[in-house]
Amino acid sequence: NAGVTQTPKFQVLKTGQSMTLQCAQDMNHEYMSWYRQDPGMGLRLIHYSVGAGITDQGEVPNGYNVSRSTTEDFPLRLLSAAPSQTSVYFCASSLRQGWDTQYFGPGTRLTVL
Amino acid sequence: AQSVAQPEDQVNVAEGNPLTVKCTYSVSGNPYLFWYVQYPNRGLQFLLKYITGDNLVKGSYGFEAEFNKSQTSFHLKKPSALVSDSALYFCAVRDGSNTGKLIFGQGTTLQVKP
């Protein structure tokens, strides 16, 4: 069991570039989510999904897109990167709902210049 | 709206001493409360949760938390701190939606000194 995996671990982008952060889980979890972590602000929910084909916005969705074509994968797309998106991004999954125990990936540290 | 607050940015304790990391919450309805821990350069790990039942909840690594409804608090405790407990601790509360998203506090850094 690999749990929740994320790639890449580190990424540097220039303003305006696009990229996709990958997230996969092998626990057959229905609920998946993306958070960003910024100093002093805790974790803020970007987008979440309650199952394949179903996604919804969290607290800070602007500038990010998601899709959930399979149970296992939940990629996060940055359409046109901005310096304000410099952050550490975590993907998490849980069995059915957000309040089930969430399992977190190791994170992606993104810097936008 | 549901919210959670961690009033201390950092808590410093000596190894072997008891530790407390504070959390207060504001919810409508019954609270679902959680503690997660983040070790350096790692993702968060679940420690414990309160849904219903006993006010004292026991979790991983010897941690426990006390739910206090009158004070709207859910403080994390451990009788004897270890240097390896040094980490960033997050309190979280379930929001009121059907999907039960979590709302996290801003985190408290616990520093345990030898």
Short mmCIF file of C-alpha atoms in Angstrom, two decimals:
data_model
loop_
_atom_site.label_atom_id
_atom_site.label_comp_id
_atom_site.label_asym_id
_atom_site.label_seq_id
_atom_site.Cartn_x
_atom_site.Cartn_y
_atom_site.Cartn_z
CA ASN A 1 0.00 0.00 0.00
CA ALA A 2 1.61 3.24 -1.14
CA GLY A 3 -1.11 5.38 0.48
CA VAL A 4 -1.33 8.87 -1.03
CA THR A 5 1.40 9.82 -3.48
CA GLN A 6 2.12 13.24 -4.94
CA THR A 7 4.40 14.37 -7.73
CA PRO A 8 6.50 16.38 -8.11
CA LYS A 9 8.02 17.08 -4.68
CA PHE A 10 9.39 20.46 -5.76
CA GLN A 11 8.56 22.76 -8.67
CA VAL A 12 9.60 26.22 -9.77
CA LEU A 13 7.42 28.04 -12.29
CA LYS A 14 7.50 31.40 -13.95
CA THR A 15 4.47 33.68 -13.76
CA GLY A 16 1.94 32.67 -16.38
CA GLN A 17 3.10 29.09 -16.81
CA SER A 18 0.70 26.22 -16.28
CA MET A 19 1.26 22.88 -14.65
CA THR A 20 -0.48 19.90 -13.08
CA LEU A 21 0.19 18.54 -9.63
CA GLN A 22 -0.47 14.82 -9.53
CA CYS A 23 -2.16 12.96 -6.69
CA ALA A 24 -3.00 9.27 -6.47
CA GLN A 25 -4.26 6.96 -3.75
CA ASP A 26 -4.53 3.18 -3.65
CA MET A 27 -6.92 2.82 -0.71
CA ASN A 28 -10.15 2.97 -2.74
CA HIS A 29 -11.14 6.14 -0.94
CA GLU A 30 -14.11 8.09 -2.24
CA TYR A 31 -13.20 11.49 -0.78
CA MET A 32 -10.13 13.36 -2.02
CA SER A 33 -9.06 16.93 -1.45
CA TRP A 34 -6.37 19.49 -2.16
CA TYR A 35 -5.08 21.93 0.44
CA ARG A 36 -2.52 24.66 0.40
CA GLN A 37 -0.40 25.42 3.45
CA ASP A 38 0.94 28.90 4.04
CA PRO A 39 2.78 30.12 7.16
CA GLY A 40 0.40 31.23 9.90
CA MET A 41 -2.69 30.30 7.89
CA GLY A 42 -3.03 26.60 8.52
CA LEU A 43 -4.42 24.45 5.73
CA ARG A 44 -6.96 25.91 3.35
CA LEU A 45 -9.13 23.73 1.16
CA ILE A 46 -8.82 24.38 -2.57
CA HIS A 47 -11.06 21.73 -4.17
CA TYR A 48 -12.47 18.42 -3.13
CA SER A 49 -14.19 15.40 -4.63
CA VAL A 50 -16.66 12.93 -3.13
CA GLY A 51 -16.22 10.38 -5.89
CA ALA A 52 -15.27 9.86 -9.52
CA GLY A 53 -16.86 12.50 -11.71
CA ILE A 54 -17.82 14.77 -8.80
CA THR A 55 -15.79 17.79 -7.74
CA ASP A 56 -16.56 20.96 -5.83
CA GLN A 57 -14.86 24.14 -4.71
CA GLY A 58 -13.35 24.70 -1.31
CA GLU A 59 -12.31 27.89 0.42
CA VAL A 60 -9.68 29.14 -2.08
CA PRO A 61 -10.48 27.71 -5.56
CA ASN A 62 -9.53 30.65 -7.78
CA GLY A 63 -6.73 29.90 -10.22
CA TYR A 64 -7.04 26.13 -9.81
CA ASN A 65 -8.92 23.40 -11.67
CA VAL A 66 -9.50 19.77 -10.77
CA SER A 67 -11.03 16.69 -12.32
CA ARG A 68 -11.73 13.19 -11.01
CA SER A 69 -11.99 10.71 -13.86
CA THR A 70 -11.03 7.73 -11.68
CA THR A 71 -11.32 6.89 -8.00
CA GLU A 72 -7.53 6.77 -7.69
CA ASP A 73 -6.42 10.05 -9.27
CA PHE A 74 -7.16 13.68 -8.42
CA PRO A 75 -4.87 16.08 -10.32
CA LEU A 76 -4.72 19.80 -9.53
CA ARG A 77 -4.12 22.17 -12.44
CA LEU A 78 -2.71 25.65 -12.20
CA LEU A 79 -3.91 27.47 -15.30
CA SER A 80 -1.68 30.55 -15.21
CA ALA A 81 0.65 30.57 -12.24
CA ALA A 82 0.95 33.66 -10.08
CA PRO A 83 3.41 34.46 -7.24
CA SER A 84 0.47 34.31 -4.80
CA GLN A 85 0.27 30.58 -5.55
CA THR A 86 3.69 29.97 -4.04
CA SER A 87 2.86 27.48 -1.32
CA VAL A 88 3.06 23.89 -0.17
CA TYR A 89 0.27 21.77 -1.62
CA PHE A 90 -1.11 18.68 0.05
CA CYS A 91 -3.43 16.08 -1.35
CA ALA A 92 -5.48 13.98 1.07
CA SER A 93 -7.98 11.16 0.87
CA SER A 94 -10.51 9.62 3.23
CA LEU A 95 -12.93 6.76 3.01
CA ARG A 96 -16.19 8.56 2.27
CA GLN A 97 -16.43 11.99 3.82
CA GLY A 98 -14.13 14.78 4.88
CA TRP A 99 -14.52 13.93 8.53
CA ASP A 100 -13.35 10.37 8.09
CA THR A 101 -9.66 10.04 8.95
CA GLN A 102 -7.76 11.85 6.22
CA TYR A 103 -4.52 10.45 4.84
CA PHE A 104 -2.14 13.05 3.49
CA GLY A 105 0.46 12.88 0.77
CA PRO A 106 4.01 14.17 1.34
CA GLY A 107 3.31 17.52 -0.31
CA THR A 108 4.55 19.55 -3.28
CA ARG A 109 6.54 22.72 -2.63
CA LEU A 110 5.74 25.17 -5.43
CA THR A 111 7.54 28.44 -6.07
CA VAL A 112 6.23 30.89 -8.66
CA LEU A 113 8.71 33.56 -9.73
CA ALA B 1 -20.15 29.27 10.43
CA GLN B 2 -17.90 26.63 11.94
CA SER B 3 -14.47 27.79 13.02
CA VAL B 4 -11.55 26.68 15.11
CA ALA B 5 -8.82 28.69 16.81
CA GLN B 6 -5.43 27.80 18.20
CA PRO B 7 -4.45 30.71 20.42
CA GLU B 8 -0.74 29.87 20.69
CA ASP B 9 1.67 29.98 17.76
CA GLN B 10 4.27 28.06 19.76
CA VAL B 11 4.42 26.01 22.94
CA ASN B 12 7.70 25.22 24.63
CA VAL B 13 8.05 22.44 27.20
CA ALA B 14 10.89 20.49 28.76
CA GLU B 15 11.18 16.78 28.06
CA GLY B 16 9.34 14.77 30.71
CA ASN B 17 6.94 17.59 31.58
CA PRO B 18 3.25 17.50 30.70
CA LEU B 19 2.18 19.38 27.60
CA THR B 20 -1.01 21.08 26.51
CA VAL B 21 -1.81 22.49 23.08
CA LYS B 22 -4.96 24.58 23.11
CA CYS B 23 -7.89 24.61 20.70
CA THR B 24 -11.23 26.36 20.87
CA TYR B 25 -14.10 25.96 18.47
CA SER B 26 -17.32 27.57 17.33
CA VAL B 27 -19.98 25.37 15.74
CA SER B 28 -23.69 25.13 15.32
CA GLY B 29 -24.85 21.70 16.32
CA ASN B 30 -22.71 18.90 17.67
CA PRO B 31 -18.99 19.36 17.08
CA TYR B 32 -16.78 16.83 15.33
CA LEU B 33 -13.23 17.69 16.42
CA PHE B 34 -9.84 16.44 15.30
CA TRP B 35 -6.13 16.74 15.96
CA TYR B 36 -3.50 16.19 13.28
CA VAL B 37 0.29 16.39 13.57
CA GLN B 38 2.83 17.41 10.95
CA TYR B 39 6.47 16.44 11.34
CA PRO B 40 9.04 18.48 9.39
CA ASN B 41 8.79 18.07 5.61
CA ARG B 42 5.94 15.57 5.92
CA GLY B 43 2.22 15.50 5.33
CA LEU B 44 -0.24 15.62 8.21
CA GLN B 45 -1.01 12.52 10.26
CA PHE B 46 -4.22 11.84 12.18
CA LEU B 47 -3.86 11.78 15.98
CA LEU B 48 -7.37 11.54 17.40
CA LYS B 49 -10.96 12.68 17.06
CA TYR B 50 -14.04 13.39 19.11
CA ILE B 51 -17.43 12.59 17.61
CA THR B 52 -19.47 11.60 20.63
CA GLY B 53 -19.07 9.73 23.92
CA ASP B 54 -16.39 10.17 26.57
CA ASN B 55 -15.01 13.67 26.90
CA LEU B 56 -11.46 12.29 27.18
CA VAL B 57 -10.29 10.90 23.88
CA LYS B 58 -7.13 8.82 23.59
CA GLY B 59 -5.09 8.81 20.41
CA SER B 60 -1.78 7.87 18.87
CA TYR B 61 1.67 8.28 20.45
CA GLY B 62 0.27 8.69 23.98
CA PHE B 63 -1.70 11.84 23.19
CA GLU B 64 -5.16 12.53 24.51
CA ALA B 65 -7.61 15.39 24.20
CA GLU B 66 -10.31 16.68 26.47
CA PHE B 67 -13.60 17.87 25.03
CA ASN B 68 -15.19 20.62 27.13
CA LYS B 69 -18.57 21.69 25.83
CA SER B 70 -19.09 24.57 28.26
CA GLN B 71 -15.72 26.11 27.39
CA THR B 72 -15.95 25.09 23.69
CA SER B 73 -12.45 23.70 23.92
CA PHE B 74 -10.64 20.58 22.73
CA HIS B 75 -7.14 20.80 24.19
CA LEU B 76 -4.47 18.25 23.26
CA LYS B 77 -2.49 16.81 26.16
CA LYS B 78 0.29 14.39 26.96
CA PRO B 79 1.48 13.51 30.48
CA SER B 80 5.18 13.37 29.63
CA ALA B 81 6.62 15.11 26.57
CA LEU B 82 9.31 13.61 24.36
CA VAL B 83 11.77 15.51 22.17
CA SER B 84 10.35 13.50 19.25
CA ASP B 85 6.93 15.12 19.89
CA SER B 86 8.32 18.37 18.50
CA ALA B 87 6.14 19.12 15.47
CA LEU B 88 3.33 21.31 14.15
CA TYR B 89 -0.10 20.45 15.55
CA PHE B 90 -3.40 21.26 13.90
CA CYS B 91 -6.85 21.27 15.41
CA ALA B 92 -9.76 20.86 12.98
CA VAL B 93 -13.54 20.90 13.06
CA ARG B 94 -16.07 19.43 10.67
CA ASP B 95 -18.00 22.04 8.76
CA GLY B 96 -21.77 21.85 8.59
CA SER B 97 -22.04 20.46 5.07
CA ASN B 98 -23.16 16.97 4.07
CA THR B 99 -19.68 16.16 2.83
CA GLY B 100 -18.19 17.05 6.19
CA LYS B 101 -15.20 19.06 5.04
CA LEU B 102 -12.61 19.88 7.69
CA ILE B 103 -11.73 23.39 8.74
CA PHE B 104 -8.20 23.59 10.15
CA GLY B 105 -6.76 25.95 12.70
CA GLN B 106 -3.59 27.86 11.94
CA GLY B 107 -1.41 25.36 13.77
CA THR B 108 0.73 25.38 16.92
CA THR B 109 4.42 24.54 16.89
CA LEU B 110 5.39 22.35 19.82
CA GLN B 111 9.04 22.52 20.82
CA VAL B 112 10.20 19.96 23.39
CA LYS B 113 13.67 20.65 24.75
CA PRO B 114 15.92 18.01 26.34
#
